[in-house]
PDB file of C-alpha atoms in Angstrom:
ATOM      1  CA  GLY A 192      -0.061  -0.154  -0.372  1.00  0.00           C
ATOM      2  CA  ASP A 193       0.858   3.762   0.220  1.00  0.00           C
ATOM      3  CA  VAL A 194       3.246   4.820   3.119  1.00  0.00           C
ATOM      4  CA  TYR A 195       3.780   8.156   3.987  1.00  0.00           C
ATOM      5  CA  VAL A 196       7.139   9.123   6.770  1.00  0.00           C
ATOM      6  CA  GLY A 197       6.964  12.292   8.126  1.00  0.00           C
ATOM      7  CA  GLU A 198       5.955  15.244  10.124  1.00  0.00           C
ATOM      8  CA  TYR A 199       2.061  15.314  11.748  1.00  0.00           C
ATOM      9  CA  VAL A 200       1.014  18.386  13.985  1.00  0.00           C
ATOM     10  CA  MET A 201      -2.295  16.676  15.479  1.00  0.00           C
ATOM     11  CA  GLY A 202      -3.003  13.727  13.522  1.00  0.00           C
ATOM     12  CA  VAL A 203      -2.596  15.443  10.063  1.00  0.00           C
ATOM     13  CA  ARG A 204       0.367  15.465   8.023  1.00  0.00           C
ATOM     14  CA  SER A 205       2.163  19.182   8.082  1.00  0.00           C
ATOM     15  CA  GLY A 206       5.431  19.771   7.650  1.00  0.00           C
ATOM     16  CA  TYR A 207       7.705  17.763   5.618  1.00  0.00           C
ATOM     17  CA  GLY A 208       7.058  14.862   4.647  1.00  0.00           C
ATOM     18  CA  VAL A 209       7.905  11.356   2.353  1.00  0.00           C
ATOM     19  CA  TYR A 210       4.601   9.723   0.327  1.00  0.00           C
ATOM     20  CA  THR A 211       5.385   6.574  -1.201  1.00  0.00           C
ATOM     21  CA  ARG A 212       2.014   5.826  -3.071  1.00  0.00           C
ATOM     22  CA  ALA A 213       1.449   2.126  -4.457  1.00  0.00           C
ATOM     23  CA  ASP A 214       1.875   2.036  -7.730  1.00  0.00           C
ATOM     24  CA  GLY A 215       5.780   3.642  -7.280  1.00  0.00           C
ATOM     25  CA  GLY A 216       5.065   7.164  -7.619  1.00  0.00           C
ATOM     26  CA  LYS A 217       7.245   8.921  -5.142  1.00  0.00           C
ATOM     27  CA  TYR A 218       6.798  13.474  -3.757  1.00  0.00           C
ATOM     28  CA  VAL A 219       8.918  14.694  -1.169  1.00  0.00           C
ATOM     29  CA  GLY A 220       8.019  17.732   0.105  1.00  0.00           C
ATOM     30  CA  GLU A 221       6.223  19.954   2.194  1.00  0.00           C
ATOM     31  CA  TYR A 222       2.288  19.560   3.384  1.00  0.00           C
ATOM     32  CA  LYS A 223       0.167  21.388   5.029  1.00  0.00           C
ATOM     33  CA  ASN A 224      -3.166  20.384   6.959  1.00  0.00           C
ATOM     34  CA  GLY A 225      -2.858  17.063   5.111  1.00  0.00           C
ATOM     35  CA  ASP A 226      -2.441  18.204   1.632  1.00  0.00           C
ATOM     36  CA  ILE A 227       0.937  18.587  -0.228  1.00  0.00           C
ATOM     37  CA  ASP A 228       1.049  21.947  -0.110  1.00  0.00           C
ATOM     38  CA  GLY A 229       4.508  24.128  -0.341  1.00  0.00           C
ATOM     39  CA  ARG A 230       7.870  23.057  -2.071  1.00  0.00           C
ATOM     40  CA  GLY A 231       8.205  19.145  -3.356  1.00  0.00           C
ATOM     41  CA  LYS A 232       9.151  16.906  -6.182  1.00  0.00           C
ATOM     42  CA  PHE A 233       6.232  14.616  -7.036  1.00  0.00           C
ATOM     43  CA  GLU A 234       7.694  11.679  -9.490  1.00  0.00           C
ATOM     44  CA  MET A 235       4.808   9.962 -10.418  1.00  0.00           C
ATOM     45  CA  ALA A 236       4.411   5.969 -12.079  1.00  0.00           C
ATOM     46  CA  SER A 237       4.450   7.457 -15.788  1.00  0.00           C
ATOM     47  CA  GLY A 238       7.275   8.841 -15.975  1.00  0.00           C
ATOM     48  CA  GLU A 239       6.385  12.075 -15.451  1.00  0.00           C
ATOM     49  CA  THR A 240       7.885  14.529 -12.598  1.00  0.00           C
ATOM     50  CA  TYR A 241       6.984  17.688 -11.292  1.00  0.00           C
ATOM     51  CA  ASP A 242       9.183  19.973  -8.768  1.00  0.00           C
ATOM     52  CA  GLY A 243       8.240  22.767  -7.662  1.00  0.00           C
ATOM     53  CA  GLU A 244       5.664  24.918  -5.667  1.00  0.00           C
ATOM     54  CA  TRP A 245       1.991  23.371  -4.472  1.00  0.00           C
ATOM     55  CA  LYS A 246      -0.871  24.244  -3.679  1.00  0.00           C
ATOM     56  CA  GLN A 247      -3.964  22.211  -1.907  1.00  0.00           C
ATOM     57  CA  ASN A 248      -2.514  19.551  -4.031  1.00  0.00           C
ATOM     58  CA  LYS A 249      -2.122  20.732  -7.385  1.00  0.00           C
ATOM     59  CA  ARG A 250       0.863  22.353  -9.073  1.00  0.00           C
ATOM     60  CA  HIS A 251       0.445  26.163  -8.129  1.00  0.00           C
ATOM     61  CA  GLY A 252       3.237  28.356  -8.164  1.00  0.00           C
ATOM     62  CA  GLN A 253       6.594  27.947 -10.047  1.00  0.00           C
ATOM     63  CA  GLY A 254       7.817  24.532 -11.240  1.00  0.00           C
ATOM     64  CA  ILE A 255       9.177  22.268 -13.678  1.00  0.00           C
ATOM     65  CA  CYS A 256       7.120  19.446 -15.518  1.00  0.00           C
ATOM     66  CA  LEU A 257       8.931  16.388 -17.766  1.00  0.00           C
ATOM     67  CA  TRP A 258       6.282  14.763 -19.135  1.00  0.00           C
ATOM     68  CA  ALA A 259       6.875  11.258 -19.770  1.00  0.00           C
ATOM     69  CA  ASN A 260       7.015  11.920 -23.793  1.00  0.00           C
ATOM     70  CA  GLY A 261       9.891  14.332 -23.305  1.00  0.00           C
ATOM     71  CA  ASP A 262       8.201  17.324 -23.444  1.00  0.00           C
ATOM     72  CA  VAL A 263       8.815  19.927 -20.488  1.00  0.00           C
ATOM     73  CA  TYR A 264       7.315  22.973 -19.561  1.00  0.00           C
ATOM     74  CA  GLU A 265       8.782  25.305 -17.157  1.00  0.00           C
ATOM     75  CA  GLY A 266       6.714  28.796 -15.663  1.00  0.00           C
ATOM     76  CA  LYS A 267       4.015  29.696 -13.793  1.00  0.00           C
ATOM     77  CA  TRP A 268       0.935  27.143 -12.787  1.00  0.00           C
ATOM     78  CA  GLN A 269      -2.700  27.675 -11.012  1.00  0.00           C
ATOM     79  CA  GLU A 270      -4.683  25.179 -10.628  1.00  0.00           C
ATOM     80  CA  ASP A 271      -3.280  22.148 -11.480  1.00  0.00           C
ATOM     81  CA  LEU A 272      -2.023  23.992 -14.683  1.00  0.00           C
ATOM     82  CA  PRO A 273       0.347  25.869 -17.052  1.00  0.00           C
ATOM     83  CA  HIS A 274      -0.931  29.516 -16.294  1.00  0.00           C
ATOM     84  CA  GLY A 275       1.252  32.660 -16.758  1.00  0.00           C
ATOM     85  CA  ARG A 276       4.568  33.483 -17.998  1.00  0.00           C
ATOM     86  CA  GLY A 277       6.365  29.825 -18.741  1.00  0.00           C
ATOM     87  CA  THR A 278       8.515  27.875 -21.670  1.00  0.00           C
ATOM     88  CA  MET A 279       7.263  24.412 -23.166  1.00  0.00           C
ATOM     89  CA  THR A 280       9.707  22.483 -24.868  1.00  0.00           C
ATOM     90  CA  LEU A 281       8.640  19.906 -27.350  1.00  0.00           C
ATOM     91  CA  ILE A 282      10.360  17.017 -27.921  1.00  0.00           C
ATOM     92  CA  ASP A 283      11.097  17.327 -31.187  1.00  0.00           C
ATOM     93  CA  GLY A 284      12.670  20.486 -30.971  1.00  0.00           C
ATOM     94  CA  THR A 285       9.888  23.185 -30.567  1.00  0.00           C
ATOM     95  CA  VAL A 286       9.932  25.894 -28.168  1.00  0.00           C
ATOM     96  CA  TYR A 287       7.433  28.558 -27.201  1.00  0.00           C
ATOM     97  CA  GLU A 288       8.058  30.767 -24.437  1.00  0.00           C
ATOM     98  CA  GLY A 289       4.889  33.363 -23.657  1.00  0.00           C
ATOM     99  CA  GLU A 290       1.937  33.900 -22.136  1.00  0.00           C
ATOM    100  CA  PHE A 291      -0.521  30.473 -20.896  1.00  0.00           C
ATOM    101  CA  LYS A 292      -4.137  30.355 -19.978  1.00  0.00           C
ATOM    102  CA  ALA A 293      -5.447  27.742 -18.233  1.00  0.00           C
ATOM    103  CA  GLY A 294      -3.184  25.505 -19.730  1.00  0.00           C
ATOM    104  CA  LEU A 295      -3.297  26.551 -22.825  1.00  0.00           C
ATOM    105  CA  LYS A 296      -1.234  29.231 -24.912  1.00  0.00           C
ATOM    106  CA  ASP A 297      -2.719  31.991 -24.350  1.00  0.00           C
ATOM    107  CA  GLY A 298      -1.249  35.902 -25.068  1.00  0.00           C
ATOM    108  CA  GLU A 299       1.889  37.227 -26.342  1.00  0.00           C
ATOM    109  CA  GLY A 300       4.566  34.502 -27.095  1.00  0.00           C
ATOM    110  CA  THR A 301       7.323  33.787 -28.918  1.00  0.00           C
ATOM    111  CA  VAL A 302       7.965  30.192 -31.059  1.00  0.00           C
ATOM    112  CA  THR A 303      10.781  28.735 -32.511  1.00  0.00           C
ATOM    113  CA  PHE A 304      11.183  25.722 -34.314  1.00  0.00           C
ATOM    114  CA  SER A 305      13.607  23.184 -35.058  1.00  0.00           C
ATOM    115  CA  ASP A 306      15.220  24.702 -37.557  1.00  0.00           C
ATOM    116  CA  GLY A 307      15.439  28.061 -35.682  1.00  0.00           C
ATOM    117  CA  THR A 308      13.400  29.862 -37.473  1.00  0.00           C
ATOM    118  CA  TYR A 309      10.590  31.729 -35.235  1.00  0.00           C
ATOM    119  CA  HIS A 310       7.158  33.123 -35.197  1.00  0.00           C
ATOM    120  CA  VAL A 311       6.838  36.777 -32.273  1.00  0.00           C
ATOM    121  CA  GLY A 312       3.057  36.993 -32.084  1.00  0.00           C
ATOM    122  CA  THR A 313      -0.773  36.426 -29.304  1.00  0.00           C
ATOM    123  CA  PHE A 314      -2.218  33.428 -29.204  1.00  0.00           C
ATOM    124  CA  THR A 315      -5.664  32.862 -28.293  1.00  0.00           C
ATOM    125  CA  ASN A 316      -7.097  29.339 -26.792  1.00  0.00           C
ATOM    126  CA  ASP A 317      -3.890  27.783 -27.700  1.00  0.00           C
ATOM    127  CA  LEU A 318      -4.371  28.962 -31.403  1.00  0.00           C
ATOM    128  CA  ARG A 319      -2.619  31.587 -33.090  1.00  0.00           C
ATOM    129  CA  ASN A 320      -4.334  34.652 -34.126  1.00  0.00           C
ATOM    130  CA  GLY A 321      -3.405  38.277 -35.112  1.00  0.00           C
ATOM    131  CA  SER A 322      -0.622  39.554 -36.912  1.00  0.00           C
ATOM    132  CA  PHE A 323       2.991  37.642 -36.390  1.00  0.00           C
ATOM    133  CA  LYS A 324       6.409  38.520 -37.853  1.00  0.00           C
ATOM    134  CA  GLU A 325       8.630  35.644 -39.055  1.00  0.00           C
ATOM    135  CA  TYR A 326      12.327  35.556 -38.281  1.00  0.00           C
ATOM    136  CA  ASP A 327      15.245  32.912 -40.120  1.00  0.00           C
ATOM    137  CA  ALA A 328      17.075  31.086 -38.385  1.00  0.00           C
ATOM    138  CA  GLU A 329      19.732  34.122 -38.088  1.00  0.00           C
ATOM    139  CA  GLY A 330      17.358  36.785 -36.623  1.00  0.00           C
ATOM    140  CA  ASN A 331      16.774  38.554 -40.066  1.00  0.00           C
ATOM    141  CA  PHE A 332      12.934  39.181 -40.590  1.00  0.00           C
ATOM    142  CA  VAL A 333      11.104  37.600 -43.439  1.00  0.00           C
ATOM    143  CA  LYS A 334       7.488  38.596 -42.739  1.00  0.00           C
ATOM    144  CA  ASN A 335       4.474  39.813 -41.646  1.00  0.00           C
ATOM    145  CA  SER A 336       1.137  37.335 -41.226  1.00  0.00           C
ATOM    146  CA  THR A 337      -1.893  37.429 -39.770  1.00  0.00           C
ATOM    147  CA  TYR A 338      -3.659  34.143 -37.862  1.00  0.00           C
ATOM    148  CA  VAL A 339      -7.343  34.119 -38.254  1.00  0.00           C
ATOM    149  CA  ASN A 340      -8.050  30.953 -35.225  1.00  0.00           C
ATOM    150  CA  GLY A 341      -4.337  28.878 -36.323  1.00  0.00           C
ATOM    151  CA  MET A 342      -4.906  29.465 -40.174  1.00  0.00           C
ATOM    152  CA  THR A 343      -3.683  32.362 -42.195  1.00  0.00           C
ATOM    153  CA  ARG A 344      -5.612  35.028 -44.335  1.00  0.00           C
TER     154      ARG A 344
END
């Protein structure tokens, strides 16, 4: 079964502790009023790892997540989702740096592709929206593009 070794306050997990799940997952870090709360690292049985801030058992604050598929997100979290400024690096080498809202690219951001070319503009609900500036791998301006719900116009 699951095993917890750590501090308790009035019979409730509070302070520092190590929680090992029966499925092989493991959390090492802070607890508050029985919840994972504060700074800690969770290594899930799936291979996903999150190291950062927690609030009431959810990723919340600054943190870095390495998903089992190799994708990495580093930045702000809210309610267990990327939210605020962050950087998402995909296994194919594509990097998005910018604003996130509820786990989706939303706001100003830059997408850099594995060949070094990059696009700068605004995203809405994970899609490009509005005008984008496109650059080559050397940073030279190539062209302006306009996107509506992810499609060029």
